PDB file of C-alpha atoms in Angstrom:
ATOM      1  CA  UNK A1258      23.420  -8.319  -1.112  1.00 44.00           C
ATOM      2  CA  UNK A1259      23.156  -4.645  -1.846  1.00 49.00           C
ATOM      3  CA  UNK A1260      19.727  -3.029  -2.084  1.00 60.00           C
ATOM      4  CA  UNK A1261      20.837  -0.803  -4.959  1.00 80.00           C
ATOM      5  CA  UNK A1262      18.854  -1.467  -8.127  1.00 89.00           C
ATOM      6  CA  UNK A1263      18.787   0.591 -11.301  1.00 91.00           C
ATOM      7  CA  UNK A1264      15.419   2.060 -12.245  1.00 91.00           C
ATOM      8  CA  UNK A1265      15.048  -0.609 -14.936  1.00 91.00           C
ATOM      9  CA  UNK A1266      15.893  -3.422 -12.494  1.00 93.00           C
ATOM     10  CA  UNK A1267      13.435  -2.042  -9.923  1.00 94.00           C
ATOM     11  CA  UNK A1268      10.739  -1.777 -12.580  1.00 91.00           C
ATOM     12  CA  UNK A1269      11.415  -5.355 -13.720  1.00 92.00           C
ATOM     13  CA  UNK A1270      11.190  -6.648 -10.135  1.00 92.00           C
ATOM     14  CA  UNK A1271       7.870  -4.868  -9.576  1.00 92.00           C
ATOM     15  CA  UNK A1272       6.514  -6.128 -12.906  1.00 90.00           C
ATOM     16  CA  UNK A1273       7.438  -9.710 -12.015  1.00 91.00           C
ATOM     17  CA  UNK A1274       5.501  -9.645  -8.730  1.00 89.00           C
ATOM     18  CA  UNK A1275       2.061 -11.210  -8.697  1.00 85.00           C
ATOM     19  CA  UNK A1276      -0.722  -8.628  -8.379  1.00 81.00           C
ATOM     20  CA  UNK A1277      -1.193  -9.742  -4.754  1.00 82.00           C
ATOM     21  CA  UNK A1278       2.489  -9.296  -3.873  1.00 86.00           C
ATOM     22  CA  UNK A1279       2.638  -6.037  -5.830  1.00 87.00           C
ATOM     23  CA  UNK A1280      -0.295  -4.686  -3.822  1.00 83.00           C
ATOM     24  CA  UNK A1281       1.244  -5.822  -0.520  1.00 86.00           C
ATOM     25  CA  UNK A1282       4.675  -4.368  -1.259  1.00 90.00           C
ATOM     26  CA  UNK A1283       3.169  -1.080  -2.422  1.00 89.00           C
ATOM     27  CA  UNK A1284       1.061  -0.889   0.733  1.00 87.00           C
ATOM     28  CA  UNK A1285       4.037  -1.597   3.044  1.00 90.00           C
ATOM     29  CA  UNK A1286       6.110   1.058   1.265  1.00 92.00           C
ATOM     30  CA  UNK A1287       3.317   3.651   1.246  1.00 89.00           C
ATOM     31  CA  UNK A1288       2.653   3.018   4.952  1.00 88.00           C
ATOM     32  CA  UNK A1289       6.349   3.442   5.773  1.00 90.00           C
ATOM     33  CA  UNK A1290       6.378   6.789   3.946  1.00 90.00           C
ATOM     34  CA  UNK A1291       3.230   8.163   5.545  1.00 87.00           C
ATOM     35  CA  UNK A1292       3.620   6.909   9.131  1.00 86.00           C
ATOM     36  CA  UNK A1293       6.910   6.725  11.019  1.00 86.00           C
ATOM     37  CA  UNK A1294       5.442   4.101  13.361  1.00 86.00           C
ATOM     38  CA  UNK A1295       4.853   1.776  10.396  1.00 88.00           C
ATOM     39  CA  UNK A1296       8.493   1.618   9.319  1.00 91.00           C
ATOM     40  CA  UNK A1297       8.983  -1.793  10.856  1.00 90.00           C
ATOM     41  CA  UNK A1298       7.223  -5.070  10.112  1.00 90.00           C
ATOM     42  CA  UNK A1299       7.459  -8.259  12.115  1.00 90.00           C
ATOM     43  CA  UNK A1300       9.415 -10.766  10.053  1.00 89.00           C
ATOM     44  CA  UNK A1301       6.963 -13.410  11.282  1.00 89.00           C
ATOM     45  CA  UNK A1302       4.033 -11.557   9.644  1.00 88.00           C
ATOM     46  CA  UNK A1303       2.684 -14.100   7.143  1.00 87.00           C
ATOM     47  CA  UNK A1304       2.150 -11.528   4.360  1.00 86.00           C
ATOM     48  CA  UNK A1305       5.610 -10.070   4.827  1.00 87.00           C
ATOM     49  CA  UNK A1306       7.201 -13.529   4.987  1.00 89.00           C
ATOM     50  CA  UNK A1307       5.479 -14.571   1.732  1.00 89.00           C
ATOM     51  CA  UNK A1308       6.652 -11.391   0.040  1.00 89.00           C
ATOM     52  CA  UNK A1309      10.230 -11.899   1.239  1.00 91.00           C
ATOM     53  CA  UNK A1310      10.259 -15.491  -0.094  1.00 92.00           C
ATOM     54  CA  UNK A1311       9.630 -14.041  -3.553  1.00 91.00           C
ATOM     55  CA  UNK A1312      13.075 -13.022  -4.882  1.00 93.00           C
ATOM     56  CA  UNK A1313      11.668  -9.940  -6.618  1.00 93.00           C
ATOM     57  CA  UNK A1314       9.756  -8.954  -3.474  1.00 92.00           C
ATOM     58  CA  UNK A1315      12.893  -9.252  -1.336  1.00 93.00           C
ATOM     59  CA  UNK A1316      14.860  -7.142  -3.853  1.00 95.00           C
ATOM     60  CA  UNK A1317      12.168  -4.437  -3.844  1.00 94.00           C
ATOM     61  CA  UNK A1318      12.187  -4.348  -0.016  1.00 94.00           C
ATOM     62  CA  UNK A1319      15.985  -4.050   0.001  1.00 93.00           C
ATOM     63  CA  UNK A1320      15.836  -1.271  -2.606  1.00 94.00           C
ATOM     64  CA  UNK A1321      13.281   0.538  -0.419  1.00 94.00           C
ATOM     65  CA  UNK A1322      15.725   0.419   2.494  1.00 93.00           C
ATOM     66  CA  UNK A1323      14.161  -2.327   4.638  1.00 93.00           C
ATOM     67  CA  UNK A1324      16.742  -4.270   6.653  1.00 93.00           C
ATOM     68  CA  UNK A1325      16.403  -7.166   9.073  1.00 91.00           C
ATOM     69  CA  UNK A1326      16.813  -6.182  12.731  1.00 92.00           C
ATOM     70  CA  UNK A1327      16.615  -8.268  15.868  1.00 91.00           C
ATOM     71  CA  UNK A1328      14.531  -6.877  18.709  1.00 86.00           C
ATOM     72  CA  UNK A1329      13.412  -8.235  22.094  1.00 88.00           C
ATOM     73  CA  UNK A1330       9.970  -8.925  20.583  1.00 85.00           C
ATOM     74  CA  UNK A1331      11.421 -10.831  17.589  1.00 89.00           C
ATOM     75  CA  UNK A1332      12.939 -10.187  14.182  1.00 91.00           C
ATOM     76  CA  UNK A1333      11.767  -7.116  12.279  1.00 92.00           C
ATOM     77  CA  UNK A1334      12.147  -5.702   8.801  1.00 91.00           C
ATOM     78  CA  UNK A1335      12.755  -2.025   9.455  1.00 92.00           C
ATOM     79  CA  UNK A1336      13.571   1.055   7.448  1.00 91.00           C
ATOM     80  CA  UNK A1337      15.167   4.150   8.947  1.00 84.00           C
ATOM     81  CA  UNK A1338      14.328   7.790   8.294  1.00 78.00           C
ATOM     82  CA  UNK A1339      17.543   8.004   6.250  1.00 80.00           C
ATOM     83  CA  UNK A1340      15.929   5.676   3.701  1.00 86.00           C
ATOM     84  CA  UNK A1341      12.957   7.958   2.985  1.00 89.00           C
ATOM     85  CA  UNK A1342      14.331   8.795  -0.481  1.00 91.00           C
ATOM     86  CA  UNK A1343      14.637   5.079  -1.261  1.00 92.00           C
ATOM     87  CA  UNK A1344      11.053   4.502  -0.101  1.00 92.00           C
ATOM     88  CA  UNK A1345       9.793   7.356  -2.270  1.00 92.00           C
ATOM     89  CA  UNK A1346      11.757   6.091  -5.286  1.00 93.00           C
ATOM     90  CA  UNK A1347      10.124   2.671  -4.906  1.00 92.00           C
ATOM     91  CA  UNK A1348       6.693   4.259  -4.449  1.00 91.00           C
ATOM     92  CA  UNK A1349       7.142   6.163  -7.722  1.00 90.00           C
ATOM     93  CA  UNK A1350       8.148   2.922  -9.438  1.00 91.00           C
ATOM     94  CA  UNK A1351       4.965   1.266  -8.151  1.00 88.00           C
ATOM     95  CA  UNK A1352       2.921   4.257  -9.344  1.00 84.00           C
ATOM     96  CA  UNK A1353       4.351   3.741 -12.828  1.00 82.00           C
ATOM     97  CA  UNK A1354       2.875   0.236 -12.739  1.00 75.00           C
ATOM     98  CA  UNK A1355      -0.584   1.541 -11.735  1.00 66.00           C
ATOM     99  CA  UNK A1356      -1.506   2.004 -15.403  1.00 42.00           C
ATOM    100  CA  UNK A1357      -0.519  -1.615 -16.023  1.00 45.00           C
ATOM    101  CA  UNK A1358      -2.969  -2.734 -13.333  1.00 46.00           C
ATOM    102  CA  UNK A1359      -5.799  -0.781 -14.969  1.00 40.00           C
ATOM    103  CA  UNK A1360      -4.937  -2.300 -18.362  1.00 42.00           C
ATOM    104  CA  UNK A1361      -4.909  -5.767 -16.758  1.00 43.00           C
ATOM    105  CA  UNK A1362      -8.410  -5.224 -15.350  1.00 41.00           C
ATOM    106  CA  UNK A1363      -9.716  -3.679 -18.588  1.00 42.00           C
ATOM    107  CA  UNK A1364      -8.398  -6.631 -20.616  1.00 43.00           C
ATOM    108  CA  UNK A1365     -10.170  -9.044 -18.287  1.00 45.00           C
ATOM    109  CA  UNK A1366      -6.950 -10.806 -17.301  1.00 43.00           C
ATOM    110  CA  UNK A1367      -7.407 -12.737 -14.101  1.00 40.00           C
ATOM    111  CA  UNK A1368     -11.143 -13.102 -14.571  1.00 40.00           C
ATOM    112  CA  UNK A1369     -12.714 -16.456 -13.899  1.00 40.00           C
ATOM    113  CA  UNK A1370     -14.088 -16.503 -17.443  1.00 42.00           C
ATOM    114  CA  UNK A1371     -10.658 -17.045 -18.955  1.00 42.00           C
ATOM    115  CA  UNK A1372      -9.373 -19.446 -16.322  1.00 45.00           C
ATOM    116  CA  UNK A1373      -7.610 -16.963 -13.996  1.00 47.00           C
ATOM    117  CA  UNK A1374      -8.554 -16.182 -10.409  1.00 50.00           C
ATOM    118  CA  UNK A1375     -11.066 -13.400  -9.848  1.00 52.00           C
ATOM    119  CA  UNK A1376      -9.090 -12.301  -6.780  1.00 52.00           C
ATOM    120  CA  UNK A1377      -6.118 -11.401  -9.018  1.00 53.00           C
ATOM    121  CA  UNK A1378      -8.378  -8.952 -10.888  1.00 52.00           C
ATOM    122  CA  UNK A1379      -9.537  -7.407  -7.609  1.00 54.00           C
ATOM    123  CA  UNK A1380      -5.948  -7.131  -6.316  1.00 52.00           C
ATOM    124  CA  UNK A1381      -4.845  -5.395  -9.522  1.00 52.00           C
ATOM    125  CA  UNK A1382      -7.654  -2.867  -9.188  1.00 54.00           C
ATOM    126  CA  UNK A1383      -6.851  -2.417  -5.492  1.00 55.00           C
ATOM    127  CA  UNK A1384      -3.223  -1.696  -6.359  1.00 52.00           C
ATOM    128  CA  UNK A1385      -4.361   1.066  -8.702  1.00 52.00           C
ATOM    129  CA  UNK A1386      -6.631   2.590  -6.063  1.00 54.00           C
ATOM    130  CA  UNK A1387      -3.832   2.394  -3.485  1.00 52.00           C
ATOM    131  CA  UNK A1388      -1.628   4.546  -5.700  1.00 50.00           C
ATOM    132  CA  UNK A1389      -4.195   7.366  -5.625  1.00 50.00           C
ATOM    133  CA  UNK A1390      -5.285   7.041  -1.980  1.00 52.00           C
ATOM    134  CA  UNK A1391      -2.423   9.165  -0.694  1.00 52.00           C
ATOM    135  CA  UNK A1392      -3.640  12.149  -2.720  1.00 63.00           C
ATOM    136  CA  UNK A1393      -7.141  11.944  -1.231  1.00 72.00           C
ATOM    137  CA  UNK A1394      -5.888  11.606   2.324  1.00 71.00           C
ATOM    138  CA  UNK A1395      -3.502  14.529   1.853  1.00 70.00           C
ATOM    139  CA  UNK A1396      -6.428  16.968   1.571  1.00 72.00           C
ATOM    140  CA  UNK A1397      -7.041  19.294   4.511  1.00 74.00           C
ATOM    141  CA  UNK A1398      -9.187  17.552   7.143  1.00 76.00           C
ATOM    142  CA  UNK A1399     -11.987  20.114   6.843  1.00 79.00           C
ATOM    143  CA  UNK A1400     -12.246  19.600   3.081  1.00 81.00           C
ATOM    144  CA  UNK A1401     -11.892  15.836   3.347  1.00 82.00           C
ATOM    145  CA  UNK A1402     -14.654  15.600   5.966  1.00 84.00           C
ATOM    146  CA  UNK A1403     -16.893  17.747   3.766  1.00 85.00           C
ATOM    147  CA  UNK A1404     -16.331  15.359   0.838  1.00 85.00           C
ATOM    148  CA  UNK A1405     -16.846  12.296   3.038  1.00 86.00           C
ATOM    149  CA  UNK A1406     -20.127  13.718   4.373  1.00 88.00           C
ATOM    150  CA  UNK A1407     -21.537  13.105   0.873  1.00 88.00           C
ATOM    151  CA  UNK A1408     -20.982   9.336   1.202  1.00 86.00           C
ATOM    152  CA  UNK A1409     -23.646   6.927   2.339  1.00 87.00           C
ATOM    153  CA  UNK A1410     -23.279   4.842   5.495  1.00 89.00           C
ATOM    154  CA  UNK A1411     -22.143   1.693   3.649  1.00 88.00           C
ATOM    155  CA  UNK A1412     -19.491   3.697   1.767  1.00 86.00           C
ATOM    156  CA  UNK A1413     -18.210   5.202   5.033  1.00 87.00           C
ATOM    157  CA  UNK A1414     -17.940   1.718   6.502  1.00 89.00           C
ATOM    158  CA  UNK A1415     -16.024   0.552   3.411  1.00 87.00           C
ATOM    159  CA  UNK A1416     -13.750   3.601   3.649  1.00 84.00           C
ATOM    160  CA  UNK A1417     -12.779   2.616   7.182  1.00 87.00           C
ATOM    161  CA  UNK A1418     -11.288  -0.619   5.825  1.00 86.00           C
ATOM    162  CA  UNK A1419      -8.800   1.137   3.512  1.00 83.00           C
ATOM    163  CA  UNK A1420      -6.104   2.166   6.014  1.00 80.00           C
ATOM    164  CA  UNK A1421      -5.652   3.495   9.536  1.00 80.00           C
ATOM    165  CA  UNK A1422      -5.989   7.123   8.495  1.00 80.00           C
ATOM    166  CA  UNK A1423      -9.219   6.406   6.599  1.00 83.00           C
ATOM    167  CA  UNK A1424     -10.474   4.374   9.570  1.00 85.00           C
ATOM    168  CA  UNK A1425      -9.993   7.357  11.879  1.00 85.00           C
ATOM    169  CA  UNK A1426     -11.614   9.772   9.446  1.00 84.00           C
ATOM    170  CA  UNK A1427     -14.522   7.431   8.766  1.00 86.00           C
ATOM    171  CA  UNK A1428     -15.307   7.280  12.492  1.00 88.00           C
ATOM    172  CA  UNK A1429     -15.575  11.071  12.869  1.00 88.00           C
ATOM    173  CA  UNK A1430     -18.653  12.061  14.814  1.00 87.00           C
ATOM    174  CA  UNK A1431     -19.451  14.838  12.327  1.00 88.00           C
ATOM    175  CA  UNK A1432     -20.049  12.149   9.690  1.00 88.00           C
ATOM    176  CA  UNK A1433     -22.300   9.944  11.811  1.00 89.00           C
ATOM    177  CA  UNK A1434     -24.297  12.332  14.049  1.00 88.00           C
ATOM    178  CA  UNK A1435     -26.379  13.747  11.160  1.00 86.00           C
ATOM    179  CA  UNK A1436     -27.478  10.172  10.374  1.00 83.00           C
ATOM    180  CA  UNK A1437     -28.978   9.611  13.840  1.00 80.00           C
TER     181      UNK A1437
END
């Protein structure tokens, strides 16, 4: 089927995803925008496969421009540079749902106290943080390293788990040498 969805249809698909799938899809789309080498995903990847089994997840991926390709190393879901506008449109749609994730956490939905899974609450909060992480990482390296130098060692270690770019920044010698 066609990957073309109206803004309302795209928004409805994103809203119908579980917080876990919403976070995964947002992360795949954000990665594809920020790093050309991350514009393909192995179809056998368990997270990707689970997302593609969800009808809404598959529709969001198609709307973002991901298409199935066969390669010598196996099937891939790949998006070309020509689909950058589609990726950015989907990213904006996910950003619009960031406020919903904050509301979900503030209302206590997904907490173990009311019968939901605590991990759903964490995933909703993570989705909100993911929407703002691009802005932080878009700062000039000199400024970003200056800000990161204010973090403690445990926070730097946690930062390295966020994404590849944060991992590289968090390993910078200028952040660790003063601690020796």
